[in-house]
Amino acid sequence: KLSPEPALDAEQSLNLYRMAQEAVTNALRHGQATKIDIVFGGDRWLSIKDNGEGFDVPTTQTGVGMRSQKLRAALLQRTILWASAPNQGAEVTLA
């Protein structure tokens, strides 16, 4: 059972949009993904999963994009998580 979509003001909506935009851009540009699934609502505010090349999460978290996503998640009082491994795609979750 999915929870209702969160009620967001304009600033929160923009932050959520920018987070999704960053994740999709990374999947296409860096991961060479050919399929991207985006889910909004439920226990996870946002989930973006791709079938791209994947990456090593611990060594990649220092990039500007990931720092930006962490900041936006904090502004939304949420946690962002990355799950990935080389050659296994990636998933970005905002919970």
PDB file of N, CA and C in Angstrom:
ATOM      1  N   LYS A   1       0.848  -1.185   0.000  1.00  0.00           N
ATOM      2  CA  LYS A   1       0.000   0.000   0.000  1.00  0.00           C
ATOM      3  C   LYS A   1       0.884   1.235   0.000  1.00  0.00           C
ATOM      4  N   LEU A   2       0.661   2.110  -0.950  1.00  0.00           N
ATOM      5  CA  LEU A   2       1.437   3.335  -1.030  1.00  0.00           C
ATOM      6  C   LEU A   2       0.841   4.400  -0.135  1.00  0.00           C
ATOM      7  N   SER A   3       1.720   5.170   0.507  1.00  0.00           N
ATOM      8  CA  SER A   3       1.288   6.331   1.281  1.00  0.00           C
ATOM      9  C   SER A   3       0.927   7.440   0.308  1.00  0.00           C
ATOM     10  N   PRO A   4       0.144   8.409   0.773  1.00  0.00           N
ATOM     11  CA  PRO A   4      -0.167   9.526  -0.118  1.00  0.00           C
ATOM     12  C   PRO A   4       1.104  10.302  -0.471  1.00  0.00           C
ATOM     13  N   GLU A   5       1.080  10.956  -1.616  1.00  0.00           N
ATOM     14  CA  GLU A   5       2.208  11.781  -2.001  1.00  0.00           C
ATOM     15  C   GLU A   5       2.364  12.915  -0.994  1.00  0.00           C
ATOM     16  N   PRO A   6       3.603  13.296  -0.689  1.00  0.00           N
ATOM     17  CA  PRO A   6       3.800  14.374   0.281  1.00  0.00           C
ATOM     18  C   PRO A   6       3.300  15.707  -0.266  1.00  0.00           C
ATOM     19  N   ALA A   7       2.745  16.528   0.614  1.00  0.00           N
ATOM     20  CA  ALA A   7       2.327  17.868   0.239  1.00  0.00           C
ATOM     21  C   ALA A   7       3.559  18.761   0.308  1.00  0.00           C
ATOM     22  N   LEU A   8       3.921  19.373  -0.801  1.00  0.00           N
ATOM     23  CA  LEU A   8       5.139  20.160  -0.866  1.00  0.00           C
ATOM     24  C   LEU A   8       4.837  21.591  -1.265  1.00  0.00           C
ATOM     25  N   ASP A   9       5.596  22.529  -0.679  1.00  0.00           N
ATOM     26  CA  ASP A   9       5.480  23.914  -1.135  1.00  0.00           C
ATOM     27  C   ASP A   9       6.374  24.090  -2.363  1.00  0.00           C
ATOM     28  N   ALA A  10       6.392  25.287  -2.921  1.00  0.00           N
ATOM     29  CA  ALA A  10       7.123  25.534  -4.170  1.00  0.00           C
ATOM     30  C   ALA A  10       8.619  25.261  -4.023  1.00  0.00           C
ATOM     31  N   GLU A  11       9.230  25.682  -2.923  1.00  0.00           N
ATOM     32  CA  GLU A  11      10.667  25.474  -2.722  1.00  0.00           C
ATOM     33  C   GLU A  11      10.990  23.985  -2.566  1.00  0.00           C
ATOM     34  N   GLN A  12      10.166  23.273  -1.820  1.00  0.00           N
ATOM     35  CA  GLN A  12      10.375  21.837  -1.654  1.00  0.00           C
ATOM     36  C   GLN A  12      10.211  21.102  -2.981  1.00  0.00           C
ATOM     37  N   SER A  13       9.205  21.501  -3.747  1.00  0.00           N
ATOM     38  CA  SER A  13       8.981  20.889  -5.060  1.00  0.00           C
ATOM     39  C   SER A  13      10.183  21.101  -5.970  1.00  0.00           C
ATOM     40  N   LEU A  14      10.744  22.300  -5.942  1.00  0.00           N
ATOM     41  CA  LEU A  14      11.909  22.597  -6.768  1.00  0.00           C
ATOM     42  C   LEU A  14      13.101  21.743  -6.333  1.00  0.00           C
ATOM     43  N   ASN A  15      13.314  21.603  -5.032  1.00  0.00           N
ATOM     44  CA  ASN A  15      14.417  20.765  -4.542  1.00  0.00           C
ATOM     45  C   ASN A  15      14.238  19.313  -4.972  1.00  0.00           C
ATOM     46  N   LEU A  16      13.032  18.803  -4.861  1.00  0.00           N
ATOM     47  CA  LEU A  16      12.760  17.429  -5.272  1.00  0.00           C
ATOM     48  C   LEU A  16      12.987  17.265  -6.775  1.00  0.00           C
ATOM     49  N   TYR A  17      12.529  18.222  -7.554  1.00  0.00           N
ATOM     50  CA  TYR A  17      12.729  18.191  -9.003  1.00  0.00           C
ATOM     51  C   TYR A  17      14.214  18.195  -9.351  1.00  0.00           C
ATOM     52  N   ARG A  18      14.977  19.071  -8.708  1.00  0.00           N
ATOM     53  CA  ARG A  18      16.409  19.158  -8.997  1.00  0.00           C
ATOM     54  C   ARG A  18      17.144  17.874  -8.617  1.00  0.00           C
ATOM     55  N   MET A  19      16.713  17.230  -7.543  1.00  0.00           N
ATOM     56  CA  MET A  19      17.327  15.963  -7.151  1.00  0.00           C
ATOM     57  C   MET A  19      17.058  14.898  -8.213  1.00  0.00           C
ATOM     58  N   ALA A  20      15.828  14.844  -8.678  1.00  0.00           N
ATOM     59  CA  ALA A  20      15.480  13.875  -9.724  1.00  0.00           C
ATOM     60  C   ALA A  20      16.247  14.195 -11.003  1.00  0.00           C
ATOM     61  N   GLN A  21      16.336  15.459 -11.346  1.00  0.00           N
ATOM     62  CA  GLN A  21      17.060  15.876 -12.548  1.00  0.00           C
ATOM     63  C   GLN A  21      18.526  15.459 -12.469  1.00  0.00           C
ATOM     64  N   GLU A  22      19.158  15.660 -11.329  1.00  0.00           N
ATOM     65  CA  GLU A  22      20.563  15.283 -11.146  1.00  0.00           C
ATOM     66  C   GLU A  22      20.742  13.770 -11.293  1.00  0.00           C
ATOM     67  N   ALA A  23      19.849  13.000 -10.676  1.00  0.00           N
ATOM     68  CA  ALA A  23      19.957  11.541 -10.735  1.00  0.00           C
ATOM     69  C   ALA A  23      19.774  11.026 -12.162  1.00  0.00           C
ATOM     70  N   VAL A  24      18.811  11.572 -12.882  1.00  0.00           N
ATOM     71  CA  VAL A  24      18.578  11.144 -14.267  1.00  0.00           C
ATOM     72  C   VAL A  24      19.756  11.555 -15.153  1.00  0.00           C
ATOM     73  N   THR A  25      20.240  12.771 -14.975  1.00  0.00           N
ATOM     74  CA  THR A  25      21.392  13.231 -15.751  1.00  0.00           C
ATOM     75  C   THR A  25      22.601  12.337 -15.508  1.00  0.00           C
ATOM     76  N   ASN A  26      22.857  11.987 -14.245  1.00  0.00           N
ATOM     77  CA  ASN A  26      23.990  11.113 -13.923  1.00  0.00           C
ATOM     78  C   ASN A  26      23.818   9.729 -14.545  1.00  0.00           C
ATOM     79  N   ALA A  27      22.597   9.202 -14.493  1.00  0.00           N
ATOM     80  CA  ALA A  27      22.339   7.878 -15.064  1.00  0.00           C
ATOM     81  C   ALA A  27      22.637   7.858 -16.558  1.00  0.00           C
ATOM     82  N   LEU A  28      22.258   8.930 -17.233  1.00  0.00           N
ATOM     83  CA  LEU A  28      22.479   9.000 -18.674  1.00  0.00           C
ATOM     84  C   LEU A  28      23.928   9.334 -19.019  1.00  0.00           C
ATOM     85  N   ARG A  29      24.471  10.346 -18.374  1.00  0.00           N
ATOM     86  CA  ARG A  29      25.804  10.845 -18.722  1.00  0.00           C
ATOM     87  C   ARG A  29      26.918   9.915 -18.252  1.00  0.00           C
ATOM     88  N   HIS A  30      26.857   9.519 -16.993  1.00  0.00           N
ATOM     89  CA  HIS A  30      27.948   8.735 -16.417  1.00  0.00           C
ATOM     90  C   HIS A  30      27.677   7.235 -16.452  1.00  0.00           C
ATOM     91  N   GLY A  31      26.414   6.852 -16.319  1.00  0.00           N
ATOM     92  CA  GLY A  31      26.086   5.437 -16.247  1.00  0.00           C
ATOM     93  C   GLY A  31      25.725   4.804 -17.575  1.00  0.00           C
ATOM     94  N   GLN A  32      25.513   5.635 -18.595  1.00  0.00           N
ATOM     95  CA  GLN A  32      25.121   5.127 -19.908  1.00  0.00           C
ATOM     96  C   GLN A  32      23.855   4.260 -19.823  1.00  0.00           C
ATOM     97  N   ALA A  33      22.929   4.642 -18.950  1.00  0.00           N
ATOM     98  CA  ALA A  33      21.697   3.873 -18.748  1.00  0.00           C
ATOM     99  C   ALA A  33      20.811   3.917 -19.983  1.00  0.00           C
ATOM    100  N   THR A  34      20.127   2.806 -20.223  1.00  0.00           N
ATOM    101  CA  THR A  34      19.142   2.733 -21.306  1.00  0.00           C
ATOM    102  C   THR A  34      17.728   2.631 -20.745  1.00  0.00           C
ATOM    103  N   LYS A  35      17.606   2.435 -19.442  1.00  0.00           N
ATOM    104  CA  LYS A  35      16.300   2.367 -18.780  1.00  0.00           C
ATOM    105  C   LYS A  35      16.418   3.046 -17.419  1.00  0.00           C
ATOM    106  N   ILE A  36      15.454   3.922 -17.125  1.00  0.00           N
ATOM    107  CA  ILE A  36      15.418   4.626 -15.847  1.00  0.00           C
ATOM    108  C   ILE A  36      13.992   4.573 -15.330  1.00  0.00           C
ATOM    109  N   ASP A  37      13.815   4.057 -14.112  1.00  0.00           N
ATOM    110  CA  ASP A  37      12.503   4.011 -13.472  1.00  0.00           C
ATOM    111  C   ASP A  37      12.454   5.083 -12.388  1.00  0.00           C
ATOM    112  N   ILE A  38      11.394   5.905 -12.404  1.00  0.00           N
ATOM    113  CA  ILE A  38      11.220   6.963 -11.420  1.00  0.00           C
ATOM    114  C   ILE A  38       9.903   6.717 -10.692  1.00  0.00           C
ATOM    115  N   VAL A  39       9.978   6.654  -9.364  1.00  0.00           N
ATOM    116  CA  VAL A  39       8.791   6.464  -8.539  1.00  0.00           C
ATOM    117  C   VAL A  39       8.733   7.601  -7.531  1.00  0.00           C
ATOM    118  N   PHE A  40       7.571   8.233  -7.426  1.00  0.00           N
ATOM    119  CA  PHE A  40       7.364   9.325  -6.482  1.00  0.00           C
ATOM    120  C   PHE A  40       6.209   8.958  -5.559  1.00  0.00           C
ATOM    121  N   GLY A  41       6.428   9.114  -4.267  1.00  0.00           N
ATOM    122  CA  GLY A  41       5.378   8.845  -3.297  1.00  0.00           C
ATOM    123  C   GLY A  41       5.637   7.556  -2.546  1.00  0.00           C
ATOM    124  N   GLY A  42       4.809   7.294  -1.574  1.00  0.00           N
ATOM    125  CA  GLY A  42       4.979   6.104  -0.754  1.00  0.00           C
ATOM    126  C   GLY A  42       5.991   6.343   0.349  1.00  0.00           C
ATOM    127  N   ASP A  43       6.524   5.253   0.886  1.00  0.00           N
ATOM    128  CA  ASP A  43       7.509   5.364   1.961  1.00  0.00           C
ATOM    129  C   ASP A  43       8.746   6.126   1.496  1.00  0.00           C
ATOM    130  N   ARG A  44       9.056   5.957   0.230  1.00  0.00           N
ATOM    131  CA  ARG A  44      10.182   6.688  -0.351  1.00  0.00           C
ATOM    132  C   ARG A  44       9.601   7.883  -1.090  1.00  0.00           C
ATOM    133  N   TRP A  45      10.042   9.043  -0.766  1.00  0.00           N
ATOM    134  CA  TRP A  45       9.538  10.220  -1.477  1.00  0.00           C
ATOM    135  C   TRP A  45       9.894  10.144  -2.942  1.00  0.00           C
ATOM    136  N   LEU A  46      11.092   9.595  -3.210  1.00  0.00           N
ATOM    137  CA  LEU A  46      11.580   9.543  -4.572  1.00  0.00           C
ATOM    138  C   LEU A  46      12.511   8.355  -4.708  1.00  0.00           C
ATOM    139  N   SER A  47      12.361   7.602  -5.772  1.00  0.00           N
ATOM    140  CA  SER A  47      13.259   6.494  -6.067  1.00  0.00           C
ATOM    141  C   SER A  47      13.547   6.510  -7.557  1.00  0.00           C
ATOM    142  N   ILE A  48      14.833   6.535  -7.889  1.00  0.00           N
ATOM    143  CA  ILE A  48      15.242   6.530  -9.288  1.00  0.00           C
ATOM    144  C   ILE A  48      16.236   5.394  -9.461  1.00  0.00           C
ATOM    145  N   LYS A  49      15.871   4.440 -10.300  1.00  0.00           N
ATOM    146  CA  LYS A  49      16.695   3.250 -10.503  1.00  0.00           C
ATOM    147  C   LYS A  49      17.019   3.125 -11.982  1.00  0.00           C
ATOM    148  N   ASP A  50      18.287   2.804 -12.280  1.00  0.00           N
ATOM    149  CA  ASP A  50      18.688   2.675 -13.677  1.00  0.00           C
ATOM    150  C   ASP A  50      19.437   1.369 -13.919  1.00  0.00           C
ATOM    151  N   ASN A  51      19.622   1.060 -15.191  1.00  0.00           N
ATOM    152  CA  ASN A  51      20.334  -0.157 -15.572  1.00  0.00           C
ATOM    153  C   ASN A  51      21.726   0.161 -16.123  1.00  0.00           C
ATOM    154  N   GLY A  52      22.274   1.279 -15.702  1.00  0.00           N
ATOM    155  CA  GLY A  52      23.562   1.729 -16.220  1.00  0.00           C
ATOM    156  C   GLY A  52      24.757   0.979 -15.659  1.00  0.00           C
ATOM    157  N   GLU A  53      25.921   1.562 -15.868  1.00  0.00           N
ATOM    158  CA  GLU A  53      27.183   0.935 -15.503  1.00  0.00           C
ATOM    159  C   GLU A  53      27.396   0.822 -13.995  1.00  0.00           C
ATOM    160  N   GLY A  54      26.699   1.634 -13.218  1.00  0.00           N
ATOM    161  CA  GLY A  54      26.887   1.618 -11.778  1.00  0.00           C
ATOM    162  C   GLY A  54      28.190   2.288 -11.385  1.00  0.00           C
ATOM    163  N   PHE A  55      28.417   2.369 -10.079  1.00  0.00           N
ATOM    164  CA  PHE A  55      29.615   3.028  -9.576  1.00  0.00           C
ATOM    165  C   PHE A  55      29.883   2.565  -8.148  1.00  0.00           C
ATOM    166  N   ASP A  56      31.067   2.855  -7.672  1.00  0.00           N
ATOM    167  CA  ASP A  56      31.449   2.523  -6.307  1.00  0.00           C
ATOM    168  C   ASP A  56      31.016   3.684  -5.409  1.00  0.00           C
ATOM    169  N   VAL A  57      29.971   3.490  -4.628  1.00  0.00           N
ATOM    170  CA  VAL A  57      29.359   4.572  -3.855  1.00  0.00           C
ATOM    171  C   VAL A  57      30.356   5.262  -2.916  1.00  0.00           C
ATOM    172  N   PRO A  58      31.126   4.548  -2.077  1.00  0.00           N
ATOM    173  CA  PRO A  58      32.002   5.238  -1.132  1.00  0.00           C
ATOM    174  C   PRO A  58      33.023   6.179  -1.779  1.00  0.00           C
ATOM    175  N   THR A  59      33.540   5.829  -2.918  1.00  0.00           N
ATOM    176  CA  THR A  59      34.562   6.681  -3.537  1.00  0.00           C
ATOM    177  C   THR A  59      33.969   7.785  -4.399  1.00  0.00           C
ATOM    178  N   THR A  60      32.671   7.773  -4.613  1.00  0.00           N
ATOM    179  CA  THR A  60      32.036   8.750  -5.496  1.00  0.00           C
ATOM    180  C   THR A  60      31.302   9.835  -4.711  1.00  0.00           C
ATOM    181  N   GLN A  61      31.059   9.649  -3.429  1.00  0.00           N
ATOM    182  CA  GLN A  61      30.246  10.586  -2.657  1.00  0.00           C
ATOM    183  C   GLN A  61      30.881  11.952  -2.446  1.00  0.00           C
ATOM    184  N   THR A  62      32.069  12.176  -2.946  1.00  0.00           N
ATOM    185  CA  THR A  62      32.715  13.469  -2.786  1.00  0.00           C
ATOM    186  C   THR A  62      32.419  14.414  -3.940  1.00  0.00           C
ATOM    187  N   GLY A  63      31.702  13.957  -4.947  1.00  0.00           N
ATOM    188  CA  GLY A  63      31.405  14.787  -6.114  1.00  0.00           C
ATOM    189  C   GLY A  63      30.417  15.898  -5.796  1.00  0.00           C
ATOM    190  N   VAL A  64      30.444  16.944  -6.590  1.00  0.00           N
ATOM    191  CA  VAL A  64      29.569  18.101  -6.403  1.00  0.00           C
ATOM    192  C   VAL A  64      28.100  17.709  -6.484  1.00  0.00           C
ATOM    193  N   GLY A  65      27.739  16.857  -7.446  1.00  0.00           N
ATOM    194  CA  GLY A  65      26.347  16.450  -7.602  1.00  0.00           C
ATOM    195  C   GLY A  65      25.808  15.729  -6.380  1.00  0.00           C
ATOM    196  N   MET A  66      26.598  14.821  -5.829  1.00  0.00           N
ATOM    197  CA  MET A  66      26.134  14.075  -4.659  1.00  0.00           C
ATOM    198  C   MET A  66      26.079  14.974  -3.423  1.00  0.00           C
ATOM    199  N   ARG A  67      27.015  15.894  -3.302  1.00  0.00           N
ATOM    200  CA  ARG A  67      26.959  16.840  -2.172  1.00  0.00           C
ATOM    201  C   ARG A  67      25.727  17.723  -2.289  1.00  0.00           C
ATOM    202  N   SER A  68      25.407  18.130  -3.513  1.00  0.00           N
ATOM    203  CA  SER A  68      24.223  18.943  -3.752  1.00  0.00           C
ATOM    204  C   SER A  68      22.950  18.175  -3.393  1.00  0.00           C
ATOM    205  N   GLN A  69      22.898  16.901  -3.774  1.00  0.00           N
ATOM    206  CA  GLN A  69      21.731  16.084  -3.438  1.00  0.00           C
ATOM    207  C   GLN A  69      21.595  15.910  -1.926  1.00  0.00           C
ATOM    208  N   LYS A  70      22.704  15.740  -1.223  1.00  0.00           N
ATOM    209  CA  LYS A  70      22.659  15.632   0.245  1.00  0.00           C
ATOM    210  C   LYS A  70      22.106  16.906   0.859  1.00  0.00           C
ATOM    211  N   LEU A  71      22.545  18.051   0.365  1.00  0.00           N
ATOM    212  CA  LEU A  71      22.063  19.334   0.870  1.00  0.00           C
ATOM    213  C   LEU A  71      20.569  19.485   0.627  1.00  0.00           C
ATOM    214  N   ARG A  72      20.124  19.162  -0.570  1.00  0.00           N
ATOM    215  CA  ARG A  72      18.689  19.267  -0.880  1.00  0.00           C
ATOM    216  C   ARG A  72      17.861  18.309  -0.022  1.00  0.00           C
ATOM    217  N   ALA A  73      18.366  17.107   0.212  1.00  0.00           N
ATOM    218  CA  ALA A  73      17.668  16.153   1.079  1.00  0.00           C
ATOM    219  C   ALA A  73      17.543  16.719   2.484  1.00  0.00           C
ATOM    220  N   ALA A  74      18.605  17.334   2.982  1.00  0.00           N
ATOM    221  CA  ALA A  74      18.565  17.930   4.319  1.00  0.00           C
ATOM    222  C   ALA A  74      17.544  19.060   4.388  1.00  0.00           C
ATOM    223  N   LEU A  75      17.450  19.855   3.313  1.00  0.00           N
ATOM    224  CA  LEU A  75      16.456  20.927   3.285  1.00  0.00           C
ATOM    225  C   LEU A  75      15.033  20.374   3.339  1.00  0.00           C
ATOM    226  N   LEU A  76      14.855  19.167   2.815  1.00  0.00           N
ATOM    227  CA  LEU A  76      13.552  18.505   2.846  1.00  0.00           C
ATOM    228  C   LEU A  76      13.364  17.670   4.115  1.00  0.00           C
ATOM    229  N   GLN A  77      14.363  17.690   4.989  1.00  0.00           N
ATOM    230  CA  GLN A  77      14.369  16.893   6.220  1.00  0.00           C
ATOM    231  C   GLN A  77      14.208  15.408   5.910  1.00  0.00           C
ATOM    232  N   ARG A  78      14.935  14.967   4.889  1.00  0.00           N
ATOM    233  CA  ARG A  78      14.927  13.584   4.437  1.00  0.00           C
ATOM    234  C   ARG A  78      16.351  13.077   4.315  1.00  0.00           C
ATOM    235  N   THR A  79      16.480  11.803   4.067  1.00  0.00           N
ATOM    236  CA  THR A  79      17.768  11.164   3.875  1.00  0.00           C
ATOM    237  C   THR A  79      17.856  10.659   2.447  1.00  0.00           C
ATOM    238  N   ILE A  80      19.003  10.880   1.825  1.00  0.00           N
ATOM    239  CA  ILE A  80      19.218  10.349   0.483  1.00  0.00           C
ATOM    240  C   ILE A  80      20.204   9.187   0.575  1.00  0.00           C
ATOM    241  N   LEU A  81      19.890   8.148  -0.149  1.00  0.00           N
ATOM    242  CA  LEU A  81      20.721   6.948  -0.148  1.00  0.00           C
ATOM    243  C   LEU A  81      21.051   6.569  -1.585  1.00  0.00           C
ATOM    244  N   TRP A  82      22.272   6.088  -1.786  1.00  0.00           N
ATOM    245  CA  TRP A  82      22.692   5.592  -3.084  1.00  0.00           C
ATOM    246  C   TRP A  82      23.027   4.123  -2.939  1.00  0.00           C
ATOM    247  N   ALA A  83      22.526   3.326  -3.838  1.00  0.00           N
ATOM    248  CA  ALA A  83      22.855   1.902  -3.881  1.00  0.00           C
ATOM    249  C   ALA A  83      23.358   1.613  -5.288  1.00  0.00           C
ATOM    250  N   SER A  84      24.567   1.107  -5.383  1.00  0.00           N
ATOM    251  CA  SER A  84      25.130   0.818  -6.691  1.00  0.00           C
ATOM    252  C   SER A  84      26.361  -0.052  -6.530  1.00  0.00           C
ATOM    253  N   ALA A  85      26.738  -0.648  -7.617  1.00  0.00           N
ATOM    254  CA  ALA A  85      27.982  -1.396  -7.717  1.00  0.00           C
ATOM    255  C   ALA A  85      28.372  -1.384  -9.184  1.00  0.00           C
ATOM    256  N   PRO A  86      29.672  -1.429  -9.468  1.00  0.00           N
ATOM    257  CA  PRO A  86      30.082  -1.444 -10.865  1.00  0.00           C
ATOM    258  C   PRO A  86      29.360  -2.529 -11.659  1.00  0.00           C
ATOM    259  N   ASN A  87      28.863  -2.148 -12.828  1.00  0.00           N
ATOM    260  CA  ASN A  87      28.152  -3.031 -13.763  1.00  0.00           C
ATOM    261  C   ASN A  87      26.799  -3.522 -13.247  1.00  0.00           C
ATOM    262  N   GLN A  88      26.226  -2.856 -12.257  1.00  0.00           N
ATOM    263  CA  GLN A  88      24.943  -3.303 -11.712  1.00  0.00           C
ATOM    264  C   GLN A  88      23.911  -2.183 -11.581  1.00  0.00           C
ATOM    265  N   GLY A  89      24.081  -1.102 -12.311  1.00  0.00           N
ATOM    266  CA  GLY A  89      23.117  -0.022 -12.245  1.00  0.00           C
ATOM    267  C   GLY A  89      23.231   0.755 -10.943  1.00  0.00           C
ATOM    268  N   ALA A  90      22.289   1.647 -10.741  1.00  0.00           N
ATOM    269  CA  ALA A  90      22.293   2.475  -9.543  1.00  0.00           C
ATOM    270  C   ALA A  90      20.867   2.794  -9.127  1.00  0.00           C
ATOM    271  N   GLU A  91      20.685   3.058  -7.849  1.00  0.00           N
ATOM    272  CA  GLU A  91      19.406   3.510  -7.336  1.00  0.00           C
ATOM    273  C   GLU A  91      19.635   4.650  -6.361  1.00  0.00           C
ATOM    274  N   VAL A  92      18.897   5.734  -6.554  1.00  0.00           N
ATOM    275  CA  VAL A  92      18.919   6.878  -5.660  1.00  0.00           C
ATOM    276  C   VAL A  92      17.565   6.911  -4.970  1.00  0.00           C
ATOM    277  N   THR A  93      17.587   6.952  -3.642  1.00  0.00           N
ATOM    278  CA  THR A  93      16.339   6.929  -2.884  1.00  0.00           C
ATOM    279  C   THR A  93      16.320   8.095  -1.892  1.00  0.00           C
ATOM    280  N   LEU A  94      15.213   8.805  -1.861  1.00  0.00           N
ATOM    281  CA  LEU A  94      14.985   9.867  -0.888  1.00  0.00           C
ATOM    282  C   LEU A  94      13.899   9.373   0.049  1.00  0.00           C
ATOM    283  N   ALA A  95      14.264   9.155   1.307  1.00  0.00           N
ATOM    284  CA  ALA A  95      13.305   8.602   2.278  1.00  0.00           C
ATOM    285  C   ALA A  95      13.229   9.478   3.514  1.00  0.00           C
TER     286      ALA A  95
END
